[in-house]
Amino acid sequence: MKNRPVAHITQAEHLNMGSTVVKQPLPTVKVEQVDPFLLLHHFGPTTTAPGSDPLDVGPHPHRGFEPVTFLYSGGIRHKDSRGNEGLLRGGDVQWMTAGLGIIHSERASREFLEAGGTMEGIQLWVNLPRKHKMAQPNYQDIKAAQIPEILEDNGKVRLRLVAGQYQGKKGPARTFTPILALQAELNTGGYVEVQIPEHFNALVYILRGEVQLNENFSYSGETMLHFKNEGAGFSLRAKADSQALILAGEPIGEPVAQWGPYVMNTQTEIMEAMRDYQMGKMGVYID
Ligand code: MN
């Protein structure tokens, strides 16, 4: 296998959001996006006593993309302006299509509030192409048990296939453009060759541990590796027990106009989104 070389290495920036530290490896000054991936927020792990919410993200709108939550541990209750309510537990994934607009809140679940515990997750913003930006909002609440697992190197590497096709298996998430999303858990010494279609952009975000790339340099937690689109894939060898999120996708290749929670193609469309939100066209959220 010809390995993909690295285009950029980015260290996650730490942002304080309430009682939680959010680590942001994307975007950075060097890497604005890895088309179609716009933003990656790694929140936690934050351990709290009963009664306190390490998330507590109040009502806010979105338009023009898909916010995806990979919950590693804890519990999140999601509520929105269309009357939907959803619950995520550790291992679950919520693949949300904001599309034409939604107002929602993201808070600790009742269960988590009662017992306390450790909250950790990743929120990923996946862009939508122009023709789907105004799609009807939609949720895919994917339970941990629905996610197929692929074992490599005698089980020392476990890949959970959330989206896309891999080794004859299919991930449960439906996406508007071709995407591969794999949650990787590697035990010390575990080795895996990850195959990526050549026309896909690709990145790996290391949550924790230490991982050697292409039998060359090693990288530790809170690092994002963004690859050049040359070669059939890349190899990972765990130097310590590690966790990583592998993301690849067909680039959309359209102009990106972003302001806060809206991701459109032009500034005019951003203005329209702000106006539609003000006019209540994204619905009304009652907490
Ligand atoms: Mn949100």
PDB file of C-alpha atoms and ligand atoms in Angstrom:
ATOM      1  CA  MET A   1       0.000   0.000   0.000  1.00  0.00           C
ATOM      2  CA  LYS A   2       1.375   3.433  -0.931  1.00  0.00           C
ATOM      3  CA  ASN A   3       0.879   5.587   2.139  1.00  0.00           C
ATOM      4  CA  ARG A   4      -0.607   9.055   2.101  1.00  0.00           C
ATOM      5  CA  PRO A   5       1.787  11.749   3.274  1.00  0.00           C
ATOM      6  CA  VAL A   6       0.718  14.304   5.884  1.00  0.00           C
ATOM      7  CA  ALA A   7      -0.295  17.757   4.638  1.00  0.00           C
ATOM      8  CA  HIS A   8      -0.774  19.432   8.030  1.00  0.00           C
ATOM      9  CA  ILE A   9      -0.380  18.553  11.690  1.00  0.00           C
ATOM     10  CA  THR A  10      -2.515  20.654  13.998  1.00  0.00           C
ATOM     11  CA  GLN A  11      -2.545  20.726  17.761  1.00  0.00           C
ATOM     12  CA  ALA A  12      -5.999  21.332  19.240  1.00  0.00           C
ATOM     13  CA  GLU A  13      -6.544  24.766  20.702  1.00  0.00           C
ATOM     14  CA  HIS A  14      -8.156  24.797  24.169  1.00  0.00           C
ATOM     15  CA  LEU A  15     -11.320  26.885  24.518  1.00  0.00           C
ATOM     16  CA  ASN A  16     -13.125  27.353  27.820  1.00  0.00           C
ATOM     17  CA  MET A  17     -16.860  26.824  27.476  1.00  0.00           C
ATOM     18  CA  GLY A  18     -18.612  26.942  30.825  1.00  0.00           C
ATOM     19  CA  SER A  19     -17.140  24.246  33.066  1.00  0.00           C
ATOM     20  CA  THR A  20     -15.823  22.258  30.111  1.00  0.00           C
ATOM     21  CA  VAL A  21     -12.662  22.593  28.086  1.00  0.00           C
ATOM     22  CA  VAL A  22     -13.330  22.245  24.370  1.00  0.00           C
ATOM     23  CA  LYS A  23     -10.424  21.220  22.205  1.00  0.00           C
ATOM     24  CA  GLN A  24     -10.509  22.518  18.652  1.00  0.00           C
ATOM     25  CA  PRO A  25      -8.102  21.101  16.065  1.00  0.00           C
ATOM     26  CA  LEU A  26     -10.279  22.293  13.157  1.00  0.00           C
ATOM     27  CA  PRO A  27     -10.501  24.989  11.947  1.00  0.00           C
ATOM     28  CA  THR A  28      -7.122  26.517  12.697  1.00  0.00           C
ATOM     29  CA  VAL A  29      -5.210  29.408  11.158  1.00  0.00           C
ATOM     30  CA  LYS A  30      -3.434  26.900   8.878  1.00  0.00           C
ATOM     31  CA  VAL A  31      -6.379  24.659   8.009  1.00  0.00           C
ATOM     32  CA  GLU A  32      -9.713  26.394   7.371  1.00  0.00           C
ATOM     33  CA  GLN A  33     -11.502  23.186   6.484  1.00  0.00           C
ATOM     34  CA  VAL A  34     -10.878  19.654   5.306  1.00  0.00           C
ATOM     35  CA  ASP A  35     -13.724  19.721   2.804  1.00  0.00           C
ATOM     36  CA  PRO A  36     -16.441  18.545   3.651  1.00  0.00           C
ATOM     37  CA  PHE A  37     -15.388  18.747   7.353  1.00  0.00           C
ATOM     38  CA  LEU A  38     -15.637  22.274   8.756  1.00  0.00           C
ATOM     39  CA  LEU A  39     -15.162  22.043  12.494  1.00  0.00           C
ATOM     40  CA  LEU A  40     -14.198  19.492  15.143  1.00  0.00           C
ATOM     41  CA  HIS A  41     -14.830  20.105  18.847  1.00  0.00           C
ATOM     42  CA  HIS A  42     -13.620  17.547  21.378  1.00  0.00           C
ATOM     43  CA  PHE A  43     -15.350  18.231  24.704  1.00  0.00           C
ATOM     44  CA  GLY A  44     -14.215  16.676  27.959  1.00  0.00           C
ATOM     45  CA  PRO A  45     -13.507  14.257  29.451  1.00  0.00           C
ATOM     46  CA  THR A  46     -15.067  16.273  32.290  1.00  0.00           C
ATOM     47  CA  THR A  47     -16.057  14.525  35.511  1.00  0.00           C
ATOM     48  CA  THR A  48     -18.793  16.178  37.539  1.00  0.00           C
ATOM     49  CA  ALA A  49     -20.755  15.526  40.710  1.00  0.00           C
ATOM     50  CA  PRO A  50     -24.527  14.898  40.569  1.00  0.00           C
ATOM     51  CA  GLY A  51     -26.546  17.971  39.653  1.00  0.00           C
ATOM     52  CA  SER A  52     -24.019  19.750  37.515  1.00  0.00           C
ATOM     53  CA  ASP A  53     -24.123  19.930  33.727  1.00  0.00           C
ATOM     54  CA  PRO A  54     -20.724  20.120  32.017  1.00  0.00           C
ATOM     55  CA  LEU A  55     -22.364  20.991  28.690  1.00  0.00           C
ATOM     56  CA  ASP A  56     -25.360  23.225  29.260  1.00  0.00           C
ATOM     57  CA  VAL A  57     -25.539  24.598  25.735  1.00  0.00           C
ATOM     58  CA  GLY A  58     -28.733  26.657  25.542  1.00  0.00           C
ATOM     59  CA  PRO A  59     -30.945  27.247  22.483  1.00  0.00           C
ATOM     60  CA  HIS A  60     -29.105  28.268  19.304  1.00  0.00           C
ATOM     61  CA  PRO A  61     -29.815  27.946  15.578  1.00  0.00           C
ATOM     62  CA  HIS A  62     -28.037  26.094  12.743  1.00  0.00           C
ATOM     63  CA  ARG A  63     -28.450  26.170   8.962  1.00  0.00           C
ATOM     64  CA  GLY A  64     -26.713  24.686   5.944  1.00  0.00           C
ATOM     65  CA  PHE A  65     -24.746  21.756   7.360  1.00  0.00           C
ATOM     66  CA  GLU A  66     -24.870  18.659   9.572  1.00  0.00           C
ATOM     67  CA  PRO A  67     -23.752  18.787  13.227  1.00  0.00           C
ATOM     68  CA  VAL A  68     -22.744  15.275  14.252  1.00  0.00           C
ATOM     69  CA  THR A  69     -22.193  14.243  17.878  1.00  0.00           C
ATOM     70  CA  PHE A  70     -20.085  11.233  18.798  1.00  0.00           C
ATOM     71  CA  LEU A  71     -20.668  10.690  22.513  1.00  0.00           C
ATOM     72  CA  TYR A  72     -17.844   8.685  24.109  1.00  0.00           C
ATOM     73  CA  SER A  73     -19.200   8.784  27.647  1.00  0.00           C
ATOM     74  CA  GLY A  74     -21.928  10.527  29.617  1.00  0.00           C
ATOM     75  CA  GLY A  75     -25.446  11.417  28.535  1.00  0.00           C
ATOM     76  CA  ILE A  76     -26.903  14.229  26.406  1.00  0.00           C
ATOM     77  CA  ARG A  77     -30.465  15.363  26.019  1.00  0.00           C
ATOM     78  CA  HIS A  78     -31.199  17.157  22.799  1.00  0.00           C
ATOM     79  CA  LYS A  79     -34.331  19.285  22.331  1.00  0.00           C
ATOM     80  CA  ASP A  80     -35.351  21.425  19.388  1.00  0.00           C
ATOM     81  CA  SER A  81     -37.772  23.933  17.871  1.00  0.00           C
ATOM     82  CA  ARG A  82     -39.581  21.190  15.952  1.00  0.00           C
ATOM     83  CA  GLY A  83     -40.630  19.355  19.095  1.00  0.00           C
ATOM     84  CA  ASN A  84     -38.010  16.644  18.840  1.00  0.00           C
ATOM     85  CA  GLU A  85     -36.280  15.289  21.873  1.00  0.00           C
ATOM     86  CA  GLY A  86     -33.416  12.837  21.784  1.00  0.00           C
ATOM     87  CA  LEU A  87     -31.192  11.050  24.230  1.00  0.00           C
ATOM     88  CA  LEU A  88     -27.594   9.989  23.687  1.00  0.00           C
ATOM     89  CA  ARG A  89     -25.592   7.637  25.890  1.00  0.00           C
ATOM     90  CA  GLY A  90     -21.907   6.710  25.720  1.00  0.00           C
ATOM     91  CA  GLY A  91     -21.171   5.046  22.363  1.00  0.00           C
ATOM     92  CA  ASP A  92     -24.171   6.606  20.606  1.00  0.00           C
ATOM     93  CA  VAL A  93     -23.940   8.974  17.642  1.00  0.00           C
ATOM     94  CA  GLN A  94     -26.387  11.658  16.592  1.00  0.00           C
ATOM     95  CA  TRP A  95     -26.176  12.591  12.923  1.00  0.00           C
ATOM     96  CA  MET A  96     -28.276  15.722  12.560  1.00  0.00           C
ATOM     97  CA  THR A  97     -29.182  17.536   9.374  1.00  0.00           C
ATOM     98  CA  ALA A  98     -29.744  21.195  10.245  1.00  0.00           C
ATOM     99  CA  GLY A  99     -30.665  21.900   6.619  1.00  0.00           C
ATOM    100  CA  LEU A 100     -32.953  24.930   6.299  1.00  0.00           C
ATOM    101  CA  GLY A 101     -32.850  25.634  10.001  1.00  0.00           C
ATOM    102  CA  ILE A 102     -33.376  24.434  13.487  1.00  0.00           C
ATOM    103  CA  ILE A 103     -33.017  25.837  17.003  1.00  0.00           C
ATOM    104  CA  HIS A 104     -31.823  23.356  19.592  1.00  0.00           C
ATOM    105  CA  SER A 105     -30.212  22.900  22.993  1.00  0.00           C
ATOM    106  CA  GLU A 106     -27.618  20.342  24.036  1.00  0.00           C
ATOM    107  CA  ARG A 107     -27.586  19.514  27.733  1.00  0.00           C
ATOM    108  CA  ALA A 108     -26.733  16.705  30.113  1.00  0.00           C
ATOM    109  CA  SER A 109     -29.439  14.024  30.302  1.00  0.00           C
ATOM    110  CA  ARG A 110     -31.541  13.622  33.454  1.00  0.00           C
ATOM    111  CA  GLU A 111     -29.814  10.293  34.086  1.00  0.00           C
ATOM    112  CA  PHE A 112     -26.387  11.983  33.966  1.00  0.00           C
ATOM    113  CA  LEU A 113     -27.538  14.855  36.185  1.00  0.00           C
ATOM    114  CA  GLU A 114     -28.827  12.423  38.798  1.00  0.00           C
ATOM    115  CA  ALA A 115     -25.750  10.207  38.941  1.00  0.00           C
ATOM    116  CA  GLY A 116     -22.925  12.538  37.881  1.00  0.00           C
ATOM    117  CA  GLY A 117     -20.126  11.047  35.812  1.00  0.00           C
ATOM    118  CA  THR A 118     -17.770  11.719  32.959  1.00  0.00           C
ATOM    119  CA  MET A 119     -18.858  13.529  29.824  1.00  0.00           C
ATOM    120  CA  GLU A 120     -16.769  13.238  26.683  1.00  0.00           C
ATOM    121  CA  GLY A 121     -17.621  13.623  23.047  1.00  0.00           C
ATOM    122  CA  ILE A 122     -16.832  15.072  19.687  1.00  0.00           C
ATOM    123  CA  GLN A 123     -18.988  17.418  17.704  1.00  0.00           C
ATOM    124  CA  LEU A 124     -18.211  17.506  14.016  1.00  0.00           C
ATOM    125  CA  TRP A 125     -19.653  19.900  11.436  1.00  0.00           C
ATOM    126  CA  VAL A 126     -20.116  18.259   8.049  1.00  0.00           C
ATOM    127  CA  ASN A 127     -20.860  20.646   5.198  1.00  0.00           C
ATOM    128  CA  LEU A 128     -23.772  20.197   2.801  1.00  0.00           C
ATOM    129  CA  PRO A 129     -23.563  20.922  -0.929  1.00  0.00           C
ATOM    130  CA  ARG A 130     -25.587  23.881  -2.272  1.00  0.00           C
ATOM    131  CA  LYS A 131     -28.429  21.672  -3.517  1.00  0.00           C
ATOM    132  CA  HIS A 132     -28.992  20.177  -0.035  1.00  0.00           C
ATOM    133  CA  LYS A 133     -28.372  23.179   2.219  1.00  0.00           C
ATOM    134  CA  MET A 134     -32.088  23.836   2.547  1.00  0.00           C
ATOM    135  CA  ALA A 135     -33.032  20.190   3.111  1.00  0.00           C
ATOM    136  CA  GLN A 136     -35.657  19.422   5.761  1.00  0.00           C
ATOM    137  CA  PRO A 137     -34.052  19.108   9.202  1.00  0.00           C
ATOM    138  CA  ASN A 138     -33.552  15.482  10.186  1.00  0.00           C
ATOM    139  CA  TYR A 139     -32.086  13.363  12.978  1.00  0.00           C
ATOM    140  CA  GLN A 140     -30.453  10.028  12.910  1.00  0.00           C
ATOM    141  CA  ASP A 141     -30.120   8.792  16.462  1.00  0.00           C
ATOM    142  CA  ILE A 142     -27.692   5.935  16.131  1.00  0.00           C
ATOM    143  CA  LYS A 143     -27.441   3.602  19.089  1.00  0.00           C
ATOM    144  CA  ALA A 144     -24.072   2.099  20.004  1.00  0.00           C
ATOM    145  CA  ALA A 145     -25.324  -1.427  19.220  1.00  0.00           C
ATOM    146  CA  GLN A 146     -26.193  -0.435  15.618  1.00  0.00           C
ATOM    147  CA  ILE A 147     -22.593   0.469  14.790  1.00  0.00           C
ATOM    148  CA  PRO A 148     -20.681  -2.419  13.190  1.00  0.00           C
ATOM    149  CA  GLU A 149     -17.249  -3.180  14.591  1.00  0.00           C
ATOM    150  CA  ILE A 150     -14.285  -4.311  12.512  1.00  0.00           C
ATOM    151  CA  LEU A 151     -11.466  -6.073  14.371  1.00  0.00           C
ATOM    152  CA  GLU A 152      -7.875  -5.806  13.153  1.00  0.00           C
ATOM    153  CA  ASP A 153      -4.595  -7.233  14.409  1.00  0.00           C
ATOM    154  CA  ASN A 154      -6.243  -9.955  16.521  1.00  0.00           C
ATOM    155  CA  GLY A 155      -8.606  -7.494  18.154  1.00  0.00           C
ATOM    156  CA  LYS A 156      -5.883  -5.058  19.237  1.00  0.00           C
ATOM    157  CA  VAL A 157      -7.515  -2.502  16.931  1.00  0.00           C
ATOM    158  CA  ARG A 158     -11.272  -1.998  16.861  1.00  0.00           C
ATOM    159  CA  LEU A 159     -12.879   0.165  14.196  1.00  0.00           C
ATOM    160  CA  ARG A 160     -16.485   1.253  14.673  1.00  0.00           C
ATOM    161  CA  LEU A 161     -18.010   2.060  11.294  1.00  0.00           C
ATOM    162  CA  VAL A 162     -20.394   5.000  11.749  1.00  0.00           C
ATOM    163  CA  ALA A 163     -20.674   6.121   8.114  1.00  0.00           C
ATOM    164  CA  GLY A 164     -19.604   4.785   4.740  1.00  0.00           C
ATOM    165  CA  GLN A 165     -18.471   1.446   3.419  1.00  0.00           C
ATOM    166  CA  TYR A 166     -15.467  -0.371   4.792  1.00  0.00           C
ATOM    167  CA  GLN A 167     -14.305  -3.952   4.257  1.00  0.00           C
ATOM    168  CA  GLY A 168     -17.679  -5.044   2.953  1.00  0.00           C
ATOM    169  CA  LYS A 169     -19.573  -3.481   5.850  1.00  0.00           C
ATOM    170  CA  LYS A 170     -21.817  -0.436   5.838  1.00  0.00           C
ATOM    171  CA  GLY A 171     -22.131   2.208   8.528  1.00  0.00           C
ATOM    172  CA  PRO A 172     -25.652   3.154   9.716  1.00  0.00           C
ATOM    173  CA  ALA A 173     -25.447   6.934   9.060  1.00  0.00           C
ATOM    174  CA  ARG A 174     -26.996   8.190   5.826  1.00  0.00           C
ATOM    175  CA  THR A 175     -25.010  11.097   4.352  1.00  0.00           C
ATOM    176  CA  PHE A 176     -25.636  13.523   1.463  1.00  0.00           C
ATOM    177  CA  THR A 177     -22.112  13.129   0.069  1.00  0.00           C
ATOM    178  CA  PRO A 178     -19.848  10.068   0.315  1.00  0.00           C
ATOM    179  CA  ILE A 179     -18.234   9.987   3.781  1.00  0.00           C
ATOM    180  CA  LEU A 180     -16.270   7.466   5.804  1.00  0.00           C
ATOM    181  CA  ALA A 181     -16.315   7.846   9.601  1.00  0.00           C
ATOM    182  CA  LEU A 182     -14.487   5.315  11.779  1.00  0.00           C
ATOM    183  CA  GLN A 183     -14.000   5.462  15.543  1.00  0.00           C
ATOM    184  CA  ALA A 184     -10.750   3.650  16.268  1.00  0.00           C
ATOM    185  CA  GLU A 185      -9.699   2.153  19.582  1.00  0.00           C
ATOM    186  CA  LEU A 186      -6.149   0.799  19.621  1.00  0.00           C
ATOM    187  CA  ASN A 187      -4.378  -1.226  22.298  1.00  0.00           C
ATOM    188  CA  THR A 188      -0.631  -0.767  22.730  1.00  0.00           C
ATOM    189  CA  GLY A 189       1.148  -2.441  19.819  1.00  0.00           C
ATOM    190  CA  GLY A 190      -1.990  -2.660  17.684  1.00  0.00           C
ATOM    191  CA  TYR A 191      -1.425  -2.074  13.962  1.00  0.00           C
ATOM    192  CA  VAL A 192      -3.873  -1.206  11.210  1.00  0.00           C
ATOM    193  CA  GLU A 193      -3.716  -0.160   7.575  1.00  0.00           C
ATOM    194  CA  VAL A 194      -6.618   2.164   6.827  1.00  0.00           C
ATOM    195  CA  GLN A 195      -7.708   2.282   3.210  1.00  0.00           C
ATOM    196  CA  ILE A 196      -9.130   5.558   1.896  1.00  0.00           C
ATOM    197  CA  PRO A 197     -10.431   6.237  -1.638  1.00  0.00           C
ATOM    198  CA  GLU A 198      -7.881   8.471  -3.374  1.00  0.00           C
ATOM    199  CA  HIS A 199     -10.355  11.257  -4.241  1.00  0.00           C
ATOM    200  CA  PHE A 200     -11.486  11.575  -0.581  1.00  0.00           C
ATOM    201  CA  ASN A 201      -9.969  14.173   1.722  1.00  0.00           C
ATOM    202  CA  ALA A 202      -8.884  12.503   4.941  1.00  0.00           C
ATOM    203  CA  LEU A 203      -7.905  13.295   8.516  1.00  0.00           C
ATOM    204  CA  VAL A 204      -7.265  11.525  11.793  1.00  0.00           C
ATOM    205  CA  TYR A 205      -7.929  13.149  15.132  1.00  0.00           C
ATOM    206  CA  ILE A 206      -6.150  11.467  18.054  1.00  0.00           C
ATOM    207  CA  LEU A 207      -8.195  11.882  21.228  1.00  0.00           C
ATOM    208  CA  ARG A 208      -5.601  10.300  23.526  1.00  0.00           C
ATOM    209  CA  GLY A 209      -2.653   7.954  23.546  1.00  0.00           C
ATOM    210  CA  GLU A 210       0.223   7.863  21.131  1.00  0.00           C
ATOM    211  CA  VAL A 211       0.066   6.680  17.547  1.00  0.00           C
ATOM    212  CA  GLN A 212       2.835   6.087  15.046  1.00  0.00           C
ATOM    213  CA  LEU A 213       1.899   7.075  11.512  1.00  0.00           C
ATOM    214  CA  ASN A 214       3.133   5.185   8.425  1.00  0.00           C
ATOM    215  CA  GLU A 215       5.855   3.524  10.560  1.00  0.00           C
ATOM    216  CA  ASN A 216       7.482   6.939  10.895  1.00  0.00           C
ATOM    217  CA  PHE A 217       6.744   9.739  13.369  1.00  0.00           C
ATOM    218  CA  SER A 218       4.519   9.329  16.436  1.00  0.00           C
ATOM    219  CA  TYR A 219       1.808  11.728  17.541  1.00  0.00           C
ATOM    220  CA  SER A 220       0.061  12.095  20.876  1.00  0.00           C
ATOM    221  CA  GLY A 221      -3.448  13.081  21.984  1.00  0.00           C
ATOM    222  CA  GLU A 222      -5.303  16.192  20.819  1.00  0.00           C
ATOM    223  CA  THR A 223      -3.501  16.169  17.481  1.00  0.00           C
ATOM    224  CA  MET A 224      -5.108  16.235  14.048  1.00  0.00           C
ATOM    225  CA  LEU A 225      -3.315  14.795  11.033  1.00  0.00           C
ATOM    226  CA  HIS A 226      -4.591  16.008   7.692  1.00  0.00           C
ATOM    227  CA  PHE A 227      -3.434  13.985   4.679  1.00  0.00           C
ATOM    228  CA  LYS A 228      -2.533  14.771   1.091  1.00  0.00           C
ATOM    229  CA  ASN A 229      -4.735  13.051  -1.475  1.00  0.00           C
ATOM    230  CA  GLU A 230      -1.991  10.731  -2.720  1.00  0.00           C
ATOM    231  CA  GLY A 231      -1.780   7.077  -1.889  1.00  0.00           C
ATOM    232  CA  ALA A 232      -4.190   4.350  -0.917  1.00  0.00           C
ATOM    233  CA  GLY A 233      -4.356   5.078   2.807  1.00  0.00           C
ATOM    234  CA  PHE A 234      -2.187   5.178   5.905  1.00  0.00           C
ATOM    235  CA  SER A 235      -1.051   2.943   8.717  1.00  0.00           C
ATOM    236  CA  LEU A 236      -1.389   3.462  12.453  1.00  0.00           C
ATOM    237  CA  ARG A 237       0.570   1.661  15.164  1.00  0.00           C
ATOM    238  CA  ALA A 238      -0.383   2.298  18.773  1.00  0.00           C
ATOM    239  CA  LYS A 239       2.553   3.184  21.036  1.00  0.00           C
ATOM    240  CA  ALA A 240       0.101   3.384  23.951  1.00  0.00           C
ATOM    241  CA  ASP A 241      -3.590   2.596  24.386  1.00  0.00           C
ATOM    242  CA  SER A 242      -5.139   5.161  22.048  1.00  0.00           C
ATOM    243  CA  GLN A 243      -8.357   6.485  20.624  1.00  0.00           C
ATOM    244  CA  ALA A 244      -8.724   8.187  17.272  1.00  0.00           C
ATOM    245  CA  LEU A 245     -11.449   9.378  14.941  1.00  0.00           C
ATOM    246  CA  ILE A 246     -10.802   8.715  11.261  1.00  0.00           C
ATOM    247  CA  LEU A 247     -12.739  10.904   8.835  1.00  0.00           C
ATOM    248  CA  ALA A 248     -12.677  10.938   5.056  1.00  0.00           C
ATOM    249  CA  GLY A 249     -15.022  12.331   2.450  1.00  0.00           C
ATOM    250  CA  GLU A 250     -15.515  13.400  -1.113  1.00  0.00           C
ATOM    251  CA  PRO A 251     -14.802  17.147  -1.281  1.00  0.00           C
ATOM    252  CA  ILE A 252     -17.809  19.350  -2.090  1.00  0.00           C
ATOM    253  CA  GLY A 253     -15.642  21.993  -3.777  1.00  0.00           C
ATOM    254  CA  GLU A 254     -18.022  24.954  -3.371  1.00  0.00           C
ATOM    255  CA  PRO A 255     -17.390  28.387  -1.814  1.00  0.00           C
ATOM    256  CA  VAL A 256     -18.006  28.461   1.965  1.00  0.00           C
ATOM    257  CA  ALA A 257     -19.584  31.495   3.638  1.00  0.00           C
ATOM    258  CA  GLN A 258     -19.738  30.996   7.376  1.00  0.00           C
ATOM    259  CA  TRP A 259     -20.993  33.154  10.163  1.00  0.00           C
ATOM    260  CA  GLY A 260     -21.434  31.656  13.614  1.00  0.00           C
ATOM    261  CA  PRO A 261     -23.908  28.788  13.383  1.00  0.00           C
ATOM    262  CA  TYR A 262     -24.692  29.208   9.663  1.00  0.00           C
ATOM    263  CA  VAL A 263     -22.700  27.713   6.797  1.00  0.00           C
ATOM    264  CA  MET A 264     -23.832  28.803   3.330  1.00  0.00           C
ATOM    265  CA  ASN A 265     -22.242  29.529  -0.068  1.00  0.00           C
ATOM    266  CA  THR A 266     -22.617  33.333  -0.151  1.00  0.00           C
ATOM    267  CA  GLN A 267     -22.801  36.294   2.237  1.00  0.00           C
ATOM    268  CA  THR A 268     -26.321  37.055   0.960  1.00  0.00           C
ATOM    269  CA  GLU A 269     -27.432  33.600   2.090  1.00  0.00           C
ATOM    270  CA  ILE A 270     -25.887  34.269   5.513  1.00  0.00           C
ATOM    271  CA  MET A 271     -27.921  37.489   5.773  1.00  0.00           C
ATOM    272  CA  GLU A 272     -31.035  35.529   4.787  1.00  0.00           C
ATOM    273  CA  ALA A 273     -30.304  32.954   7.491  1.00  0.00           C
ATOM    274  CA  MET A 274     -29.971  35.689  10.143  1.00  0.00           C
ATOM    275  CA  ARG A 275     -33.222  37.288   8.983  1.00  0.00           C
ATOM    276  CA  ASP A 276     -35.102  33.962   8.836  1.00  0.00           C
ATOM    277  CA  TYR A 277     -33.962  33.171  12.376  1.00  0.00           C
ATOM    278  CA  GLN A 278     -35.096  36.603  13.625  1.00  0.00           C
ATOM    279  CA  MET A 279     -38.466  36.160  11.899  1.00  0.00           C
ATOM    280  CA  GLY A 280     -39.020  32.797  13.565  1.00  0.00           C
ATOM    281  CA  LYS A 281     -38.737  30.776  10.350  1.00  0.00           C
ATOM    282  CA  MET A 282     -36.506  28.273  12.105  1.00  0.00           C
ATOM    283  CA  GLY A 283     -39.265  27.688  14.592  1.00  0.00           C
ATOM    284  CA  VAL A 284     -39.783  28.627  18.202  1.00  0.00           C
ATOM    285  CA  TYR A 285     -37.952  26.880  20.991  1.00  0.00           C
ATOM    286  CA  ILE A 286     -39.654  26.575  24.363  1.00  0.00           C
ATOM    287  CA  ASP A 287     -37.257  25.326  27.024  1.00  0.00           C
TER     288      ASP A 287
HETATM  289 MN    MN B   1     -25.742  22.895  18.123  1.00  0.00          MN
END
